[in-house]
């Protein structure tokens, strides 16, 4: 995709959603960190359902340690891989209390040292909690970037680095959310909804998916 088209690509996404936000529910950087870690191989809807009551009482790593691993499991048992995730959340809480005074660090390298926190999780926290222009490449962003021609790459890191290079500076802070929401609701994996896509004419994907036929326009059934 040409640089002028990339600018227009983001401009249109920004026009339709000027201030995009994460769909994960959280109350502060720590609860965001927990929510993102829990969202691995799970939906935001499922995580939110499990954490609403949890975050009403547990807002700090100190409170998480007080709750304990078994108490945490009771809150998140509806989430996939909850046993392993509970263990990692507790271990991360201990490190945050012992080494960072209960505060979530603002550096990727420090975040990635926490159990259960990889590059993608760290990038989400840095972007959403601290406003840093990081791009967390999940399956949606990986698909959108390659399918549209925005940023080609064989793995998430390659796509992330390419996106950071080609995304115009005015759009860097919100690029992550525009792309993930576009992939989640329009540029879907199996059947992208090209007929209602605001950037379809800039996209390299072919053939474009046509609009579904309405029931009223369908041929009458044979009697």
PDB file of N, CA and C in Angstrom, residues 113-198:
ATOM      1  N   UNK A 113       9.011  -9.316  31.816  1.00  0.00           N
ATOM      2  CA  UNK A 113       9.605 -10.182  32.834  1.00  0.00           C
ATOM      3  C   UNK A 113       8.546 -10.769  33.770  1.00  0.00           C
ATOM      4  N   UNK A 114       7.339 -10.216  33.722  1.00  0.00           N
ATOM      5  CA  UNK A 114       6.269 -10.708  34.591  1.00  0.00           C
ATOM      6  C   UNK A 114       5.702 -12.008  34.037  1.00  0.00           C
ATOM      7  N   UNK A 115       5.411 -12.979  34.885  1.00  0.00           N
ATOM      8  CA  UNK A 115       4.831 -14.249  34.422  1.00  0.00           C
ATOM      9  C   UNK A 115       3.523 -14.029  33.678  1.00  0.00           C
ATOM     10  N   UNK A 116       3.386 -14.678  32.520  1.00  0.00           N
ATOM     11  CA  UNK A 116       2.157 -14.575  31.747  1.00  0.00           C
ATOM     12  C   UNK A 116       2.044 -13.328  30.908  1.00  0.00           C
ATOM     13  N   UNK A 117       3.109 -12.519  30.883  1.00  0.00           N
ATOM     14  CA  UNK A 117       3.083 -11.274  30.110  1.00  0.00           C
ATOM     15  C   UNK A 117       4.081 -11.372  28.957  1.00  0.00           C
ATOM     16  N   UNK A 118       3.572 -11.417  27.730  1.00  0.00           N
ATOM     17  CA  UNK A 118       4.420 -11.422  26.550  1.00  0.00           C
ATOM     18  C   UNK A 118       4.446 -10.052  25.914  1.00  0.00           C
ATOM     19  N   UNK A 119       5.036  -9.974  24.741  1.00  0.00           N
ATOM     20  CA  UNK A 119       5.174  -8.695  24.052  1.00  0.00           C
ATOM     21  C   UNK A 119       3.820  -8.073  23.737  1.00  0.00           C
ATOM     22  N   UNK A 120       2.855  -8.894  23.297  1.00  0.00           N
ATOM     23  CA  UNK A 120       1.548  -8.360  22.938  1.00  0.00           C
ATOM     24  C   UNK A 120       0.851  -7.749  24.153  1.00  0.00           C
ATOM     25  N   UNK A 121       0.847  -8.472  25.267  1.00  0.00           N
ATOM     26  CA  UNK A 121       0.224  -7.958  26.494  1.00  0.00           C
ATOM     27  C   UNK A 121       0.908  -6.677  26.949  1.00  0.00           C
ATOM     28  N   UNK A 122       2.230  -6.673  26.914  1.00  0.00           N
ATOM     29  CA  UNK A 122       2.980  -5.488  27.327  1.00  0.00           C
ATOM     30  C   UNK A 122       2.624  -4.293  26.457  1.00  0.00           C
ATOM     31  N   UNK A 123       2.519  -4.515  25.150  1.00  0.00           N
ATOM     32  CA  UNK A 123       2.191  -3.415  24.238  1.00  0.00           C
ATOM     33  C   UNK A 123       0.804  -2.850  24.507  1.00  0.00           C
ATOM     34  N   UNK A 124      -0.149  -3.724  24.816  1.00  0.00           N
ATOM     35  CA  UNK A 124      -1.504  -3.248  25.124  1.00  0.00           C
ATOM     36  C   UNK A 124      -1.485  -2.366  26.369  1.00  0.00           C
ATOM     37  N   UNK A 125      -0.800  -2.813  27.403  1.00  0.00           N
ATOM     38  CA  UNK A 125      -0.740  -2.044  28.649  1.00  0.00           C
ATOM     39  C   UNK A 125      -0.056  -0.704  28.420  1.00  0.00           C
ATOM     40  N   UNK A 126       1.051  -0.707  27.703  1.00  0.00           N
ATOM     41  CA  UNK A 126       1.768   0.544  27.443  1.00  0.00           C
ATOM     42  C   UNK A 126       0.909   1.520  26.651  1.00  0.00           C
ATOM     43  N   UNK A 127       0.150   1.000  25.706  1.00  0.00           N
ATOM     44  CA  UNK A 127      -0.685   1.850  24.861  1.00  0.00           C
ATOM     45  C   UNK A 127      -1.915   2.363  25.597  1.00  0.00           C
ATOM     46  N   UNK A 128      -2.668   1.446  26.200  1.00  0.00           N
ATOM     47  CA  UNK A 128      -3.953   1.811  26.810  1.00  0.00           C
ATOM     48  C   UNK A 128      -3.769   2.533  28.139  1.00  0.00           C
ATOM     49  N   UNK A 129      -2.890   2.029  28.984  1.00  0.00           N
ATOM     50  CA  UNK A 129      -2.730   2.613  30.318  1.00  0.00           C
ATOM     51  C   UNK A 129      -1.861   3.862  30.322  1.00  0.00           C
ATOM     52  N   UNK A 130      -0.838   3.880  29.443  1.00  0.00           N
ATOM     53  CA  UNK A 130       0.142   4.954  29.515  1.00  0.00           C
ATOM     54  C   UNK A 130       0.252   5.789  28.234  1.00  0.00           C
ATOM     55  N   UNK A 131      -0.585   5.489  27.241  1.00  0.00           N
ATOM     56  CA  UNK A 131      -0.628   6.312  26.045  1.00  0.00           C
ATOM     57  C   UNK A 131       0.587   6.228  25.142  1.00  0.00           C
ATOM     58  N   UNK A 132       1.364   5.171  25.281  1.00  0.00           N
ATOM     59  CA  UNK A 132       2.537   5.025  24.419  1.00  0.00           C
ATOM     60  C   UNK A 132       2.117   4.494  23.045  1.00  0.00           C
ATOM     61  N   UNK A 133       2.792   4.906  21.975  1.00  0.00           N
ATOM     62  CA  UNK A 133       2.391   4.518  20.613  1.00  0.00           C
ATOM     63  C   UNK A 133       2.852   3.118  20.232  1.00  0.00           C
ATOM     64  N   UNK A 134       2.422   2.127  21.004  1.00  0.00           N
ATOM     65  CA  UNK A 134       2.769   0.742  20.717  1.00  0.00           C
ATOM     66  C   UNK A 134       1.620   0.070  19.968  1.00  0.00           C
ATOM     67  N   UNK A 135       1.949  -0.959  19.221  1.00  0.00           N
ATOM     68  CA  UNK A 135       0.943  -1.697  18.451  1.00  0.00           C
ATOM     69  C   UNK A 135       1.038  -3.170  18.807  1.00  0.00           C
ATOM     70  N   UNK A 136       0.003  -3.673  19.455  1.00  0.00           N
ATOM     71  CA  UNK A 136      -0.036  -5.080  19.864  1.00  0.00           C
ATOM     72  C   UNK A 136      -0.686  -5.890  18.755  1.00  0.00           C
ATOM     73  N   UNK A 137       0.089  -6.727  18.085  1.00  0.00           N
ATOM     74  CA  UNK A 137      -0.422  -7.468  16.940  1.00  0.00           C
ATOM     75  C   UNK A 137      -1.046  -8.791  17.387  1.00  0.00           C
ATOM     76  N   UNK A 138      -2.370  -8.820  17.360  1.00  0.00           N
ATOM     77  CA  UNK A 138      -3.095 -10.066  17.643  1.00  0.00           C
ATOM     78  C   UNK A 138      -3.527 -10.670  16.302  1.00  0.00           C
ATOM     79  N   UNK A 139      -4.365 -11.683  16.350  1.00  0.00           N
ATOM     80  CA  UNK A 139      -4.791 -12.350  15.107  1.00  0.00           C
ATOM     81  C   UNK A 139      -5.556 -11.395  14.181  1.00  0.00           C
ATOM     82  N   UNK A 140      -6.343 -10.489  14.762  1.00  0.00           N
ATOM     83  CA  UNK A 140      -7.110  -9.545  13.946  1.00  0.00           C
ATOM     84  C   UNK A 140      -6.185  -8.581  13.198  1.00  0.00           C
ATOM     85  N   UNK A 141      -5.248  -7.992  13.926  1.00  0.00           N
ATOM     86  CA  UNK A 141      -4.342  -7.021  13.311  1.00  0.00           C
ATOM     87  C   UNK A 141      -3.418  -7.710  12.305  1.00  0.00           C
ATOM     88  N   UNK A 142      -2.977  -8.908  12.629  1.00  0.00           N
ATOM     89  CA  UNK A 142      -2.124  -9.662  11.699  1.00  0.00           C
ATOM     90  C   UNK A 142      -2.862  -9.909  10.386  1.00  0.00           C
ATOM     91  N   UNK A 143      -4.128 -10.300  10.510  1.00  0.00           N
ATOM     92  CA  UNK A 143      -4.941 -10.568   9.314  1.00  0.00           C
ATOM     93  C   UNK A 143      -5.186  -9.294   8.500  1.00  0.00           C
ATOM     94  N   UNK A 144      -5.632  -8.242   9.165  1.00  0.00           N
ATOM     95  CA  UNK A 144      -5.940  -6.996   8.473  1.00  0.00           C
ATOM     96  C   UNK A 144      -4.698  -6.434   7.777  1.00  0.00           C
ATOM     97  N   UNK A 145      -3.573  -6.467   8.459  1.00  0.00           N
ATOM     98  CA  UNK A 145      -2.349  -5.901   7.899  1.00  0.00           C
ATOM     99  C   UNK A 145      -1.910  -6.633   6.640  1.00  0.00           C
ATOM    100  N   UNK A 146      -1.983  -7.951   6.666  1.00  0.00           N
ATOM    101  CA  UNK A 146      -1.570  -8.735   5.508  1.00  0.00           C
ATOM    102  C   UNK A 146      -2.616  -8.733   4.403  1.00  0.00           C
ATOM    103  N   UNK A 147      -3.881  -8.843   4.767  1.00  0.00           N
ATOM    104  CA  UNK A 147      -4.951  -8.928   3.767  1.00  0.00           C
ATOM    105  C   UNK A 147      -5.076  -7.628   2.979  1.00  0.00           C
ATOM    106  N   UNK A 148      -4.989  -6.511   3.654  1.00  0.00           N
ATOM    107  CA  UNK A 148      -5.177  -5.224   2.985  1.00  0.00           C
ATOM    108  C   UNK A 148      -3.926  -4.756   2.249  1.00  0.00           C
ATOM    109  N   UNK A 149      -2.765  -5.296   2.654  1.00  0.00           N
ATOM    110  CA  UNK A 149      -1.513  -4.814   2.091  1.00  0.00           C
ATOM    111  C   UNK A 149      -0.926  -3.670   2.897  1.00  0.00           C
ATOM    112  N   UNK A 150      -1.522  -3.365   4.043  1.00  0.00           N
ATOM    113  CA  UNK A 150      -1.050  -2.273   4.890  1.00  0.00           C
ATOM    114  C   UNK A 150       0.359  -2.533   5.405  1.00  0.00           C
ATOM    115  N   UNK A 151       0.576  -3.752   5.912  1.00  0.00           N
ATOM    116  CA  UNK A 151       1.891  -4.116   6.450  1.00  0.00           C
ATOM    117  C   UNK A 151       2.052  -5.627   6.342  1.00  0.00           C
ATOM    118  N   UNK A 152       2.822  -6.059   5.385  1.00  0.00           N
ATOM    119  CA  UNK A 152       3.007  -7.487   5.169  1.00  0.00           C
ATOM    120  C   UNK A 152       4.066  -8.043   6.115  1.00  0.00           C
ATOM    121  N   UNK A 153       3.808  -9.252   6.635  1.00  0.00           N
ATOM    122  CA  UNK A 153       4.774  -9.881   7.523  1.00  0.00           C
ATOM    123  C   UNK A 153       4.408 -11.319   7.786  1.00  0.00           C
ATOM    124  N   UNK A 154       5.420 -12.166   7.998  1.00  0.00           N
ATOM    125  CA  UNK A 154       5.176 -13.587   8.192  1.00  0.00           C
ATOM    126  C   UNK A 154       4.870 -13.954   9.635  1.00  0.00           C
ATOM    127  N   UNK A 155       5.118 -13.036  10.550  1.00  0.00           N
ATOM    128  CA  UNK A 155       4.826 -13.288  11.958  1.00  0.00           C
ATOM    129  C   UNK A 155       4.431 -11.977  12.627  1.00  0.00           C
ATOM    130  N   UNK A 156       3.840 -12.045  13.827  1.00  0.00           N
ATOM    131  CA  UNK A 156       3.366 -10.824  14.496  1.00  0.00           C
ATOM    132  C   UNK A 156       4.432  -9.757  14.696  1.00  0.00           C
ATOM    133  N   UNK A 157       5.647 -10.164  15.048  1.00  0.00           N
ATOM    134  CA  UNK A 157       6.694  -9.165  15.276  1.00  0.00           C
ATOM    135  C   UNK A 157       7.038  -8.423  13.995  1.00  0.00           C
ATOM    136  N   UNK A 158       7.111  -9.157  12.882  1.00  0.00           N
ATOM    137  CA  UNK A 158       7.410  -8.510  11.603  1.00  0.00           C
ATOM    138  C   UNK A 158       6.326  -7.507  11.238  1.00  0.00           C
ATOM    139  N   UNK A 159       5.065  -7.874  11.469  1.00  0.00           N
ATOM    140  CA  UNK A 159       3.954  -6.964  11.179  1.00  0.00           C
ATOM    141  C   UNK A 159       4.000  -5.754  12.113  1.00  0.00           C
ATOM    142  N   UNK A 160       4.286  -5.998  13.382  1.00  0.00           N
ATOM    143  CA  UNK A 160       4.362  -4.894  14.346  1.00  0.00           C
ATOM    144  C   UNK A 160       5.416  -3.870  13.924  1.00  0.00           C
ATOM    145  N   UNK A 161       6.602  -4.339  13.592  1.00  0.00           N
ATOM    146  CA  UNK A 161       7.683  -3.433  13.208  1.00  0.00           C
ATOM    147  C   UNK A 161       7.350  -2.682  11.919  1.00  0.00           C
ATOM    148  N   UNK A 162       6.689  -3.372  10.985  1.00  0.00           N
ATOM    149  CA  UNK A 162       6.310  -2.723   9.729  1.00  0.00           C
ATOM    150  C   UNK A 162       5.238  -1.660   9.988  1.00  0.00           C
ATOM    151  N   UNK A 163       4.265  -1.987  10.831  1.00  0.00           N
ATOM    152  CA  UNK A 163       3.214  -1.020  11.154  1.00  0.00           C
ATOM    153  C   UNK A 163       3.796   0.224  11.823  1.00  0.00           C
ATOM    154  N   UNK A 164       4.731   0.036  12.724  1.00  0.00           N
ATOM    155  CA  UNK A 164       5.356   1.172  13.386  1.00  0.00           C
ATOM    156  C   UNK A 164       6.089   2.059  12.378  1.00  0.00           C
ATOM    157  N   UNK A 165       6.610   1.440  11.322  1.00  0.00           N
ATOM    158  CA  UNK A 165       7.366   2.171  10.309  1.00  0.00           C
ATOM    159  C   UNK A 165       6.462   2.931   9.350  1.00  0.00           C
ATOM    160  N   UNK A 166       5.351   2.308   8.945  1.00  0.00           N
ATOM    161  CA  UNK A 166       4.517   2.921   7.897  1.00  0.00           C
ATOM    162  C   UNK A 166       3.355   3.754   8.429  1.00  0.00           C
ATOM    163  N   UNK A 167       2.969   3.567   9.693  1.00  0.00           N
ATOM    164  CA  UNK A 167       1.825   4.313  10.234  1.00  0.00           C
ATOM    165  C   UNK A 167       2.201   5.769  10.457  1.00  0.00           C
ATOM    166  N   UNK A 168       1.484   6.706   9.860  1.00  0.00           N
ATOM    167  CA  UNK A 168       1.780   8.130  10.061  1.00  0.00           C
ATOM    168  C   UNK A 168       1.679   8.512  11.538  1.00  0.00           C
ATOM    169  N   UNK A 169       2.551   9.382  11.968  1.00  0.00           N
ATOM    170  CA  UNK A 169       2.653   9.744  13.383  1.00  0.00           C
ATOM    171  C   UNK A 169       1.329  10.177  14.014  1.00  0.00           C
ATOM    172  N   UNK A 170       0.479  10.940  13.316  1.00  0.00           N
ATOM    173  CA  UNK A 170      -0.781  11.358  13.955  1.00  0.00           C
ATOM    174  C   UNK A 170      -1.697  10.194  14.332  1.00  0.00           C
ATOM    175  N   UNK A 171      -1.483   9.020  13.731  1.00  0.00           N
ATOM    176  CA  UNK A 171      -2.374   7.893  13.953  1.00  0.00           C
ATOM    177  C   UNK A 171      -1.759   6.792  14.827  1.00  0.00           C
ATOM    178  N   UNK A 172      -0.512   6.965  15.228  1.00  0.00           N
ATOM    179  CA  UNK A 172       0.190   5.885  15.934  1.00  0.00           C
ATOM    180  C   UNK A 172      -0.469   5.488  17.255  1.00  0.00           C
ATOM    181  N   UNK A 173      -0.889   6.463  18.028  1.00  0.00           N
ATOM    182  CA  UNK A 173      -1.419   6.149  19.363  1.00  0.00           C
ATOM    183  C   UNK A 173      -2.661   5.271  19.300  1.00  0.00           C
ATOM    184  N   UNK A 174      -3.543   5.525  18.332  1.00  0.00           N
ATOM    185  CA  UNK A 174      -4.794   4.772  18.253  1.00  0.00           C
ATOM    186  C   UNK A 174      -4.784   3.674  17.187  1.00  0.00           C
ATOM    187  N   UNK A 175      -3.665   3.510  16.475  1.00  0.00           N
ATOM    188  CA  UNK A 175      -3.607   2.532  15.380  1.00  0.00           C
ATOM    189  C   UNK A 175      -4.004   1.139  15.841  1.00  0.00           C
ATOM    190  N   UNK A 176      -3.532   0.745  17.001  1.00  0.00           N
ATOM    191  CA  UNK A 176      -3.836  -0.588  17.530  1.00  0.00           C
ATOM    192  C   UNK A 176      -5.338  -0.832  17.610  1.00  0.00           C
ATOM    193  N   UNK A 177      -6.058   0.119  18.163  1.00  0.00           N
ATOM    194  CA  UNK A 177      -7.497  -0.070  18.335  1.00  0.00           C
ATOM    195  C   UNK A 177      -8.271   0.016  17.027  1.00  0.00           C
ATOM    196  N   UNK A 178      -7.877   0.936  16.153  1.00  0.00           N
ATOM    197  CA  UNK A 178      -8.572   1.015  14.867  1.00  0.00           C
ATOM    198  C   UNK A 178      -8.453  -0.294  14.103  1.00  0.00           C
ATOM    199  N   UNK A 179      -7.268  -0.868  14.101  1.00  0.00           N
ATOM    200  CA  UNK A 179      -7.038  -2.092  13.335  1.00  0.00           C
ATOM    201  C   UNK A 179      -7.725  -3.299  13.964  1.00  0.00           C
ATOM    202  N   UNK A 180      -7.667  -3.410  15.282  1.00  0.00           N
ATOM    203  CA  UNK A 180      -8.284  -4.572  15.924  1.00  0.00           C
ATOM    204  C   UNK A 180      -9.804  -4.523  15.801  1.00  0.00           C
ATOM    205  N   UNK A 181     -10.388  -3.348  15.945  1.00  0.00           N
ATOM    206  CA  UNK A 181     -11.843  -3.224  15.816  1.00  0.00           C
ATOM    207  C   UNK A 181     -12.282  -3.442  14.371  1.00  0.00           C
ATOM    208  N   UNK A 182     -11.481  -2.981  13.438  1.00  0.00           N
ATOM    209  CA  UNK A 182     -11.789  -3.196  12.025  1.00  0.00           C
ATOM    210  C   UNK A 182     -11.760  -4.700  11.713  1.00  0.00           C
ATOM    211  N   UNK A 183     -10.778  -5.396  12.257  1.00  0.00           N
ATOM    212  CA  UNK A 183     -10.690  -6.832  12.029  1.00  0.00           C
ATOM    213  C   UNK A 183     -11.763  -7.618  12.752  1.00  0.00           C
ATOM    214  N   UNK A 184     -12.168  -7.126  13.890  1.00  0.00           N
ATOM    215  CA  UNK A 184     -13.165  -7.839  14.694  1.00  0.00           C
ATOM    216  C   UNK A 184     -14.568  -7.717  14.107  1.00  0.00           C
ATOM    217  N   UNK A 185     -14.887  -6.552  13.539  1.00  0.00           N
ATOM    218  CA  UNK A 185     -16.272  -6.310  13.132  1.00  0.00           C
ATOM    219  C   UNK A 185     -16.500  -6.168  11.617  1.00  0.00           C
ATOM    220  N   UNK A 186     -15.471  -5.892  10.848  1.00  0.00           N
ATOM    221  CA  UNK A 186     -15.658  -5.743   9.405  1.00  0.00           C
ATOM    222  C   UNK A 186     -14.755  -6.689   8.606  1.00  0.00           C
ATOM    223  N   UNK A 187     -13.467  -6.605   8.805  1.00  0.00           N
ATOM    224  CA  UNK A 187     -12.524  -7.434   8.053  1.00  0.00           C
ATOM    225  C   UNK A 187     -12.356  -8.782   8.759  1.00  0.00           C
ATOM    226  N   UNK A 188     -13.461  -9.510   8.857  1.00  0.00           N
ATOM    227  CA  UNK A 188     -13.511 -10.761   9.603  1.00  0.00           C
ATOM    228  C   UNK A 188     -12.722 -11.862   8.904  1.00  0.00           C
ATOM    229  N   UNK A 189     -12.366 -12.884   9.671  1.00  0.00           N
ATOM    230  CA  UNK A 189     -11.498 -13.936   9.149  1.00  0.00           C
ATOM    231  C   UNK A 189     -12.118 -14.703   7.993  1.00  0.00           C
ATOM    232  N   UNK A 190     -13.300 -15.259   8.197  1.00  0.00           N
ATOM    233  CA  UNK A 190     -13.892 -16.120   7.181  1.00  0.00           C
ATOM    234  C   UNK A 190     -14.607 -15.345   6.077  1.00  0.00           C
ATOM    235  N   UNK A 191     -15.380 -14.373   6.470  1.00  0.00           N
ATOM    236  CA  UNK A 191     -16.141 -13.612   5.472  1.00  0.00           C
ATOM    237  C   UNK A 191     -16.035 -12.120   5.758  1.00  0.00           C
ATOM    238  N   UNK A 192     -15.017 -11.473   5.210  1.00  0.00           N
ATOM    239  CA  UNK A 192     -14.892 -10.018   5.423  1.00  0.00           C
ATOM    240  C   UNK A 192     -16.083  -9.296   4.805  1.00  0.00           C
ATOM    241  N   UNK A 193     -16.576  -8.291   5.501  1.00  0.00           N
ATOM    242  CA  UNK A 193     -17.761  -7.567   5.030  1.00  0.00           C
ATOM    243  C   UNK A 193     -17.333  -6.361   4.192  1.00  0.00           C
ATOM    244  N   UNK A 194     -16.776  -6.690   3.022  1.00  0.00           N
ATOM    245  CA  UNK A 194     -16.213  -5.655   2.138  1.00  0.00           C
ATOM    246  C   UNK A 194     -17.252  -4.637   1.691  1.00  0.00           C
ATOM    247  N   UNK A 195     -18.510  -5.073   1.581  1.00  0.00           N
ATOM    248  CA  UNK A 195     -19.547  -4.171   1.072  1.00  0.00           C
ATOM    249  C   UNK A 195     -19.813  -2.993   1.992  1.00  0.00           C
ATOM    250  N   UNK A 196     -19.417  -3.080   3.251  1.00  0.00           N
ATOM    251  CA  UNK A 196     -19.615  -1.950   4.164  1.00  0.00           C
ATOM    252  C   UNK A 196     -18.298  -1.436   4.754  1.00  0.00           C
ATOM    253  N   UNK A 197     -17.211  -1.797   4.099  1.00  0.00           N
ATOM    254  CA  UNK A 197     -15.886  -1.395   4.575  1.00  0.00           C
ATOM    255  C   UNK A 197     -15.541   0.015   4.089  1.00  0.00           C
ATOM    256  N   UNK A 198     -15.142   0.909   4.975  1.00  0.00           N
ATOM    257  CA  UNK A 198     -14.834   2.288   4.571  1.00  0.00           C
ATOM    258  C   UNK A 198     -13.517   2.431   3.820  1.00  0.00           C
TER     259      UNK A 198
END
